[in-house]
PDB file of C-alpha atoms in Angstrom:
ATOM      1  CA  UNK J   1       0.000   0.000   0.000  1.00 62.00           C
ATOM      2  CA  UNK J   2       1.289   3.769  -0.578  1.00 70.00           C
ATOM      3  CA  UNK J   3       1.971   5.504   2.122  1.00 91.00           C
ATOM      4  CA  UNK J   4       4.760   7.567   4.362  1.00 94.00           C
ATOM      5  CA  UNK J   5       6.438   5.812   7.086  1.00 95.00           C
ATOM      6  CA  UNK J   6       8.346   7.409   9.892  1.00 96.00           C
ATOM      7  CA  UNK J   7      10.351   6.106  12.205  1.00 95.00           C
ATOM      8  CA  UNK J   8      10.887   5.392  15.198  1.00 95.00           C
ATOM      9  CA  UNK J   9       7.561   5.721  16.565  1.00 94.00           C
ATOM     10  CA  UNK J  10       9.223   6.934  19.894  1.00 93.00           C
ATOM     11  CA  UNK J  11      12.658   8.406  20.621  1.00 92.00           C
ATOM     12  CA  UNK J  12      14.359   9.323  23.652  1.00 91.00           C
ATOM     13  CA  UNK J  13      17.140  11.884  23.422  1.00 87.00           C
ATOM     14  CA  UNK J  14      19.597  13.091  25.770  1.00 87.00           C
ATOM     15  CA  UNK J  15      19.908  16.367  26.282  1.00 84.00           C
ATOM     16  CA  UNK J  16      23.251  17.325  24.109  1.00 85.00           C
ATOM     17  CA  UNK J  17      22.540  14.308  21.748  1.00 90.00           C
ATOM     18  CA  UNK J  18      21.634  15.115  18.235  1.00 93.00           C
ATOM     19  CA  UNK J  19      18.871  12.322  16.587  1.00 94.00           C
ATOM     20  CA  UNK J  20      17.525  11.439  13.058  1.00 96.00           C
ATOM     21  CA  UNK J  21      14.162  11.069  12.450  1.00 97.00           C
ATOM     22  CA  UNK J  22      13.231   8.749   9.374  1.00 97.00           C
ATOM     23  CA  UNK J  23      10.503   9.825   6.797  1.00 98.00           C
ATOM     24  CA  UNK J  24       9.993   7.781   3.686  1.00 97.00           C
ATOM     25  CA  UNK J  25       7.193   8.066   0.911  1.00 96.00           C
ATOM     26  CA  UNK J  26       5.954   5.542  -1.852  1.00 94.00           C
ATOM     27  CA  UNK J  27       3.674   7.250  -3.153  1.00 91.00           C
ATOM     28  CA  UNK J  28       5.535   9.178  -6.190  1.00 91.00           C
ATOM     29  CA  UNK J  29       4.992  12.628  -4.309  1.00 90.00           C
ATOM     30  CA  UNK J  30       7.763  15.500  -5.365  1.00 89.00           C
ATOM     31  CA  UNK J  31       7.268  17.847  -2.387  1.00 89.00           C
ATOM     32  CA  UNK J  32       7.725  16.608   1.212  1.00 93.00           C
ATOM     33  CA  UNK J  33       7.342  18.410   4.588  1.00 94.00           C
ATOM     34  CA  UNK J  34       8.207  18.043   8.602  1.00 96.00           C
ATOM     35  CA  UNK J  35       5.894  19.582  11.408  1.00 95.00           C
ATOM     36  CA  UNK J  36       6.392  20.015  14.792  1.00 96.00           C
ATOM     37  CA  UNK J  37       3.062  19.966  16.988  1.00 94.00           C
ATOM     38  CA  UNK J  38       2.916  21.161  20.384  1.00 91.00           C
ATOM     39  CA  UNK J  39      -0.327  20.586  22.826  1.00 82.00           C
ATOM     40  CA  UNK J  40      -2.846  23.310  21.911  1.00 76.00           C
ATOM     41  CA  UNK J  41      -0.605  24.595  18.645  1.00 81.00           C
ATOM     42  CA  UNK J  42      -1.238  24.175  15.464  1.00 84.00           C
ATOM     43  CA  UNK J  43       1.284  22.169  13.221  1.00 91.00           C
ATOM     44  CA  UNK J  44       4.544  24.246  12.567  1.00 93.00           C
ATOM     45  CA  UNK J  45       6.469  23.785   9.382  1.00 92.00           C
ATOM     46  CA  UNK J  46      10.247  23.080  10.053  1.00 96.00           C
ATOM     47  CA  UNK J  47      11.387  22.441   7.067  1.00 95.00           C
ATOM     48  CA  UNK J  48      10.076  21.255   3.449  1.00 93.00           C
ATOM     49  CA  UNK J  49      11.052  20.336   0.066  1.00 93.00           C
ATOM     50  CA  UNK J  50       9.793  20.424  -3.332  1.00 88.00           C
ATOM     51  CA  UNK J  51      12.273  18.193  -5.244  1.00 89.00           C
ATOM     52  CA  UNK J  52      15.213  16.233  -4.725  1.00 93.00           C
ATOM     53  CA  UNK J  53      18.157  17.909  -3.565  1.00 94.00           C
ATOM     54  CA  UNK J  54      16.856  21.206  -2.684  1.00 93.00           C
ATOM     55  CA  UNK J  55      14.561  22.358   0.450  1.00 94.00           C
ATOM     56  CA  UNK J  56      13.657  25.363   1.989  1.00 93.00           C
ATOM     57  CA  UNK J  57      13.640  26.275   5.753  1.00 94.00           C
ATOM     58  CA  UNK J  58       9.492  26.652   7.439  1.00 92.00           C
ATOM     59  CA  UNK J  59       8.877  28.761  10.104  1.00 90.00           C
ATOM     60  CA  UNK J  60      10.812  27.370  13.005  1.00 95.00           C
ATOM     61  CA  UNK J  61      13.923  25.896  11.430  1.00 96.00           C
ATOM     62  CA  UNK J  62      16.756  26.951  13.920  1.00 95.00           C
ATOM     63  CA  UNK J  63      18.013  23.702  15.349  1.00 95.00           C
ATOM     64  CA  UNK J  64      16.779  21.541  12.897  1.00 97.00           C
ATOM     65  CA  UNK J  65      18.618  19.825   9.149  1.00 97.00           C
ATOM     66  CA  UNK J  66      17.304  17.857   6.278  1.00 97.00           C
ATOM     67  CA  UNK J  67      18.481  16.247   3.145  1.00 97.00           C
ATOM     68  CA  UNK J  68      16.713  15.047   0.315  1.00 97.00           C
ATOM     69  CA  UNK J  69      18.688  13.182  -1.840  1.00 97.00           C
ATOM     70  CA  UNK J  70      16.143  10.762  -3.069  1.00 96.00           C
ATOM     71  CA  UNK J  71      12.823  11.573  -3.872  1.00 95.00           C
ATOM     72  CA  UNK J  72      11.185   9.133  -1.598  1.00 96.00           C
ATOM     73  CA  UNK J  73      13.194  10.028   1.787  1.00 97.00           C
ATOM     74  CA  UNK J  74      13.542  12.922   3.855  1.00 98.00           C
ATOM     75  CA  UNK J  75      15.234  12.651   6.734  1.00 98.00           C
ATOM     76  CA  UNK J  76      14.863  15.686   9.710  1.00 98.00           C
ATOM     77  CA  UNK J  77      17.862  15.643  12.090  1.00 97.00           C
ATOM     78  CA  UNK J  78      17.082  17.167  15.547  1.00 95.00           C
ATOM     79  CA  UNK J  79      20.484  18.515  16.786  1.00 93.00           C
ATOM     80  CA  UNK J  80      21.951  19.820  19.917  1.00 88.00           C
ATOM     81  CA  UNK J  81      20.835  23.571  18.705  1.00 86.00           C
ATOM     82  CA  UNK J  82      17.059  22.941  19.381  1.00 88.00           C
ATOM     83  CA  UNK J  83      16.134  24.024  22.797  1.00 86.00           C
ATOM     84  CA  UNK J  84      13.304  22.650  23.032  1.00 89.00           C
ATOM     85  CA  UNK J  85      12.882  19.289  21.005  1.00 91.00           C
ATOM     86  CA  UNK J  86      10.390  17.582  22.863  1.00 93.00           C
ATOM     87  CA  UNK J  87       6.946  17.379  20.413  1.00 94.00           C
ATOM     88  CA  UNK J  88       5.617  15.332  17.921  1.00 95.00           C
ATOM     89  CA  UNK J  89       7.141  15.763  14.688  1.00 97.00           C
ATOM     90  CA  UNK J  90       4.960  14.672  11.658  1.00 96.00           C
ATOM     91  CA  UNK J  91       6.436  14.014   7.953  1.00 96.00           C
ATOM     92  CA  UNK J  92       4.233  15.090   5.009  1.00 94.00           C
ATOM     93  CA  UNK J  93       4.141  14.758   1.598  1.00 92.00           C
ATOM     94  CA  UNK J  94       2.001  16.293  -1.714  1.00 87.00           C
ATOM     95  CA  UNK J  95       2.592  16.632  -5.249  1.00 79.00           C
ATOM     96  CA  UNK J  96       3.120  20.194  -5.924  1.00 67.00           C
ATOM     97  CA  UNK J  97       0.924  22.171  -8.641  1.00 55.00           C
ATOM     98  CA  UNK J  98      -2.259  23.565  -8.746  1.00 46.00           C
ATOM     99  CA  UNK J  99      -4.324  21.122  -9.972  1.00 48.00           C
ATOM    100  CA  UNK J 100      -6.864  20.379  -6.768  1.00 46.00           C
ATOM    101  CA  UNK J 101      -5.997  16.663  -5.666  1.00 45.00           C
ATOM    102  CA  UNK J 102      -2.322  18.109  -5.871  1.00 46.00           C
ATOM    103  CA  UNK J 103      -2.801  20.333  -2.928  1.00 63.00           C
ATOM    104  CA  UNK J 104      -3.752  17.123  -0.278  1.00 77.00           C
ATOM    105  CA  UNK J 105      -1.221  16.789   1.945  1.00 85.00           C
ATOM    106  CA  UNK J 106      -0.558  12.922   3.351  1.00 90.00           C
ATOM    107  CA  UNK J 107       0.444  12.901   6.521  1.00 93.00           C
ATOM    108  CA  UNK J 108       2.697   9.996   8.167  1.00 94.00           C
ATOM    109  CA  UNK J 109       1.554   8.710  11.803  1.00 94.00           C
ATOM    110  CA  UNK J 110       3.966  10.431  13.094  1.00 95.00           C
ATOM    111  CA  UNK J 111       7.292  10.228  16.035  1.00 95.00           C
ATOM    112  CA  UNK J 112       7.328  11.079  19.518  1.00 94.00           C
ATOM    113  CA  UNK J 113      10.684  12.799  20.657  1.00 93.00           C
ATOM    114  CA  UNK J 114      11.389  13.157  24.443  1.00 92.00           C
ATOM    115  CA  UNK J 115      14.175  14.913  25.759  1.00 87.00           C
ATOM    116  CA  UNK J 116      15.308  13.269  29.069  1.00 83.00           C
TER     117      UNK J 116
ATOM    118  CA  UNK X   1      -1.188  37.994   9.009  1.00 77.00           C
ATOM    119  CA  UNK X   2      -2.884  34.210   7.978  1.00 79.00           C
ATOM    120  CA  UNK X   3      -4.513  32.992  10.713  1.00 89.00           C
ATOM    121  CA  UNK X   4      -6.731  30.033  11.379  1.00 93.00           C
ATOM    122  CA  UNK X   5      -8.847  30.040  14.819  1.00 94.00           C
ATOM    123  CA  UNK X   6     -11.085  27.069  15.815  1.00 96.00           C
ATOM    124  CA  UNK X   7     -13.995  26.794  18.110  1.00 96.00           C
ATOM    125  CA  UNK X   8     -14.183  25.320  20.305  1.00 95.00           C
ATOM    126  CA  UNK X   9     -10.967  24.129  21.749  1.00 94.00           C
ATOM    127  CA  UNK X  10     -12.589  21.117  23.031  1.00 94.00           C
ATOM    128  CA  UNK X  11     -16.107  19.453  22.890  1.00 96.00           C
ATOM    129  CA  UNK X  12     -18.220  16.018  24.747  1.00 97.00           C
ATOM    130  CA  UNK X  13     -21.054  14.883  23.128  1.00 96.00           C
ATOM    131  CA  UNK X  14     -23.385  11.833  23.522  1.00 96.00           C
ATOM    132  CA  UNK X  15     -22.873   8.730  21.664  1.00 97.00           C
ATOM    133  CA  UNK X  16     -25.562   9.291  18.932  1.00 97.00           C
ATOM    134  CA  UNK X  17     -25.861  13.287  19.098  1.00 97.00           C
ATOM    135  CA  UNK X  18     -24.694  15.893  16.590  1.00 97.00           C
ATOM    136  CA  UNK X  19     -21.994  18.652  16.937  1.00 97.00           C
ATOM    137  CA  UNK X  20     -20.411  21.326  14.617  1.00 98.00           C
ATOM    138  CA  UNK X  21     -17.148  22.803  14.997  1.00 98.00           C
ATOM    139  CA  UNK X  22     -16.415  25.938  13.847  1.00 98.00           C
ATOM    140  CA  UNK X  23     -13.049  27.386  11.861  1.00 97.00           C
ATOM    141  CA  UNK X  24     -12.954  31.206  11.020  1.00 97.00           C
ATOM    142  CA  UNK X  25      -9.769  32.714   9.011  1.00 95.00           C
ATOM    143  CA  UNK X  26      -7.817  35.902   7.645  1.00 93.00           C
ATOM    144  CA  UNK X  27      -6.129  33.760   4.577  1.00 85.00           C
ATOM    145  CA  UNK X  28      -5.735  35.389   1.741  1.00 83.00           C
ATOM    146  CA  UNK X  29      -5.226  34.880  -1.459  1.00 84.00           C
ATOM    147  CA  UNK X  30      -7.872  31.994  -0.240  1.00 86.00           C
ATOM    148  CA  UNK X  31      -7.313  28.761  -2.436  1.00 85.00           C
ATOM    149  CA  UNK X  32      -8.901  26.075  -0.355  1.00 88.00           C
ATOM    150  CA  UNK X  33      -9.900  25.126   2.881  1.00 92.00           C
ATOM    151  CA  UNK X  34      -9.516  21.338   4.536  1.00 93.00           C
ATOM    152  CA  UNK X  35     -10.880  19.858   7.494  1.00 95.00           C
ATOM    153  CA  UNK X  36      -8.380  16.806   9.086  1.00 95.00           C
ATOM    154  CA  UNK X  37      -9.347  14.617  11.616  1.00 96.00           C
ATOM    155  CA  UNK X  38      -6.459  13.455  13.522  1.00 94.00           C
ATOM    156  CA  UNK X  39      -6.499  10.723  16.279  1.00 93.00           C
ATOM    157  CA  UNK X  40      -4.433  10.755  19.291  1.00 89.00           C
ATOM    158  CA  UNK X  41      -0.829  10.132  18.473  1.00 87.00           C
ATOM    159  CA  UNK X  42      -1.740   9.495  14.753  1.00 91.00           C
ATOM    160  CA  UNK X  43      -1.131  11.608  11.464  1.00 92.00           C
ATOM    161  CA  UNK X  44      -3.881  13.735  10.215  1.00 93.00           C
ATOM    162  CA  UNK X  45      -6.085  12.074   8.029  1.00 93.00           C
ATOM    163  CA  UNK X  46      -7.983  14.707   4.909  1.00 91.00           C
ATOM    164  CA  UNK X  47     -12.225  14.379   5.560  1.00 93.00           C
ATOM    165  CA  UNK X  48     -13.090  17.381   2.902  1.00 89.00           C
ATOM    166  CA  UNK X  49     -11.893  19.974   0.798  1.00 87.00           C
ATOM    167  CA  UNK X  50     -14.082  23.330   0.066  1.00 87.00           C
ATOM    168  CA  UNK X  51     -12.501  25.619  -3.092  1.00 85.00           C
ATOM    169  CA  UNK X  52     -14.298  29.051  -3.127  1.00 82.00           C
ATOM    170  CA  UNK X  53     -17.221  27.806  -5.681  1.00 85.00           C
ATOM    171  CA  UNK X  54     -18.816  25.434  -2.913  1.00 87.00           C
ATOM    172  CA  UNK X  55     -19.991  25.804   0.074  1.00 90.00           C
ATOM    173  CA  UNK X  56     -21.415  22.607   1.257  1.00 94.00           C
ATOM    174  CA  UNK X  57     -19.540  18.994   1.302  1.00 93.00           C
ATOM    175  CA  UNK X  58     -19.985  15.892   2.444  1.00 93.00           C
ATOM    176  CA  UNK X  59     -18.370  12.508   3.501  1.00 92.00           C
ATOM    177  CA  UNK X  60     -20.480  10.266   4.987  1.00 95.00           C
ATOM    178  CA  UNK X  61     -21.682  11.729   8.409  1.00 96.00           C
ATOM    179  CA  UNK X  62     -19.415  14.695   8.057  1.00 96.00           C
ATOM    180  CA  UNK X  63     -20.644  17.562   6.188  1.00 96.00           C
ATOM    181  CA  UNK X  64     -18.539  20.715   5.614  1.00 96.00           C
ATOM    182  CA  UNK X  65     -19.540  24.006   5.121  1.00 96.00           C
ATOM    183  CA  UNK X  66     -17.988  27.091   3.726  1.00 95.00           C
ATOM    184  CA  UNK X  67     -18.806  31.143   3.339  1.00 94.00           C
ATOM    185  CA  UNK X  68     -15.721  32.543   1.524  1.00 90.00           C
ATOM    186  CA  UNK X  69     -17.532  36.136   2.262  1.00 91.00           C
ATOM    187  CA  UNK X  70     -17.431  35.605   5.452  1.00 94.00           C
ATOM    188  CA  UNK X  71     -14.522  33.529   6.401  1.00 94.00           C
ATOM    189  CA  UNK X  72     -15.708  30.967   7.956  1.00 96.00           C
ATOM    190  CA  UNK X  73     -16.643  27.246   8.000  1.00 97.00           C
ATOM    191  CA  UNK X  74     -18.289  24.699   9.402  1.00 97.00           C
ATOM    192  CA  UNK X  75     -17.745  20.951   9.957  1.00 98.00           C
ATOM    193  CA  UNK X  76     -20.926  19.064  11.247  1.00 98.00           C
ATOM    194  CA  UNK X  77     -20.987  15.573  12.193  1.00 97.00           C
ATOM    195  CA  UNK X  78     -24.154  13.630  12.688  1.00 97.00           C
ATOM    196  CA  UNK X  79     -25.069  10.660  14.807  1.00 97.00           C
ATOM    197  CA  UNK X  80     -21.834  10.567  16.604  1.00 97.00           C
ATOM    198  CA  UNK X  81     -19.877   7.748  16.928  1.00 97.00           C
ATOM    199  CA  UNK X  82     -17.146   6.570  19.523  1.00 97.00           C
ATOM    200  CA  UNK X  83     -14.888   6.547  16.995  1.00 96.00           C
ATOM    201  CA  UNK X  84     -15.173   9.927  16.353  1.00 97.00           C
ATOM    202  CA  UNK X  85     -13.333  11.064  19.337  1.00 97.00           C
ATOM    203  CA  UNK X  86     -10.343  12.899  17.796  1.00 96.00           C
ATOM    204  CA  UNK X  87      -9.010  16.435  16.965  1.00 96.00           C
ATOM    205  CA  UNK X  88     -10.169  18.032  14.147  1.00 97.00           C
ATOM    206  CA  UNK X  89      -8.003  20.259  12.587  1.00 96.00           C
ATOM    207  CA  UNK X  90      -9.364  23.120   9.938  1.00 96.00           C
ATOM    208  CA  UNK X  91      -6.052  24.115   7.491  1.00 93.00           C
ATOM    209  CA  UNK X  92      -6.376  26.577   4.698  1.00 91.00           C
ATOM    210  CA  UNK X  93      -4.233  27.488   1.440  1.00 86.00           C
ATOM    211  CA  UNK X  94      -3.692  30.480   0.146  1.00 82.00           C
ATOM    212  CA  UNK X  95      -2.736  30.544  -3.504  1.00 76.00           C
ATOM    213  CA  UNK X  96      -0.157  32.969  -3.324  1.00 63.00           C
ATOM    214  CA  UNK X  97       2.756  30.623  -3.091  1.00 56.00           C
ATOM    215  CA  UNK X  98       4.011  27.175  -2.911  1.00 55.00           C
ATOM    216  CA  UNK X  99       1.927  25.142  -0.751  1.00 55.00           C
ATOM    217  CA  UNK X 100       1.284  27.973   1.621  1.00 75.00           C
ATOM    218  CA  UNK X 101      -1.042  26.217   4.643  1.00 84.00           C
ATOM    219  CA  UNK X 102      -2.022  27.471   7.545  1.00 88.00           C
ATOM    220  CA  UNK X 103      -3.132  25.408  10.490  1.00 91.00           C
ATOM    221  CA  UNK X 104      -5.749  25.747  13.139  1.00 93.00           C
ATOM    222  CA  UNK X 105      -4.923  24.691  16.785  1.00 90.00           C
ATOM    223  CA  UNK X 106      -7.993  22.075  16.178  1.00 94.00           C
ATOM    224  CA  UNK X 107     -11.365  21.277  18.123  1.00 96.00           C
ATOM    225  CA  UNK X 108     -10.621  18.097  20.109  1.00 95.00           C
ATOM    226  CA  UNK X 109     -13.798  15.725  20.425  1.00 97.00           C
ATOM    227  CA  UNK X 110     -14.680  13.686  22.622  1.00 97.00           C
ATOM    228  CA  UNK X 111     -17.412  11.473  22.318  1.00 97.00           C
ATOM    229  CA  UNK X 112     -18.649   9.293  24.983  1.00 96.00           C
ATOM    230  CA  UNK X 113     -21.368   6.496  25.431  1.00 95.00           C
TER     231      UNK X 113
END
């Protein structure tokens, strides 16, 4: 079945530690995107990208780095810089454009990240 | 600014009753508006989308709503079910850029028997 899969599911980090959160699509999509959601926030885009090997910072990148050097992966690394890691991070993907099914965005189930 | 606001922040209903949740918003250039239902610890999952030509939708026992003169929509469910207990999360699009979405803190729903 197509789909996006992240991984782990849950991740403990020491404080210091930097961590890699996995994000892979099958479903053919060119653009893919990570959120951060916080109790009673809406999602926050960290990062996204609309092809392979390029992507643009979101609103809250500081402490955050992707890649995307295949179309179906995009990996977000958490490092040491982010103050406050401790959310749930969701991976996204869509195809780009304007035609109207192009502008659903599939959403992966998502990773926990705890900061002990 | 874009800005999506949802009401209310949380709602119990009876097993079998009906609710409506409420999204207002400032987005412009609007393109399209989605409603999301998203279980606990889950990713969001689409229910509808509403371009600016309709403004009435529905999926089953969800039915969306939309003024575009007004801002605002409207997702109604009828004859909950238990497995409707989720958040439900209102995100718009503006079509001035590249997948420009903003996202509403969500309604969380809780339906019990």
């Amino acid at each position: 079945d197509g789909g996006i899969t992240q991984s782990p599911k849950y991740l403990f980090r020491k404080e210091g530690q930097n961590v890699t959160l996995s994000c892979e699509q099958n479903l053919n999509h060119d653009a893919m995107y990570w959120y951060r959601q916080d109790p009673g926030q809406g999602l926050r885009l960290i990062y996204y990208s609309q092809i392979v090997n390029d992507f643009q910072k979101g609103d809250i990148a500081e402490g955050y780095s992707v890649s995307r050097e295949k179309k179906e992966s995009f990996p977000l690394t958490v490092t040491s810089a982010q103050k406050n890691p401790t959310a749930f991070y969701l991976c996204a993907s869509s195809i780009p454009g304007q035609r109207l099914s192009g502008n659903t965005i599939y959403f992966g189930e998502g990773s926990w990240l705890t900061v002990v | 600014k874009n800005q999506v606001e949802q009401s209310p922040q949380s709602l119990i209903i009876l097993e079998g009753k009906n609710c409506t949740l409420q999204c207002n918003y400032t987005v412009s250039p609007f393109s399209n508006l989605r409603w999301y239902k998203q279980d606990t610890g889950r990713g969001p999952v689409s229910l509808t989308i509403m371009t600016f030509s309709e403004n009435t939708k529905s999926n089953g026992r969800y039915t969306a709503t939309l003024d575009a003169d007004t801002k605002q929509s409207s997702l109604h469910i009828t004859a909950s079910q238990l497995s409707d207990s989720a958040s439900y999360i209102c995100v718009v699009r503006n079509s001035g850029g590249y997948q420009k979405v903003t996202f509403g803190t969500g309604t969380k729903l809780q339906v019990i028997p």
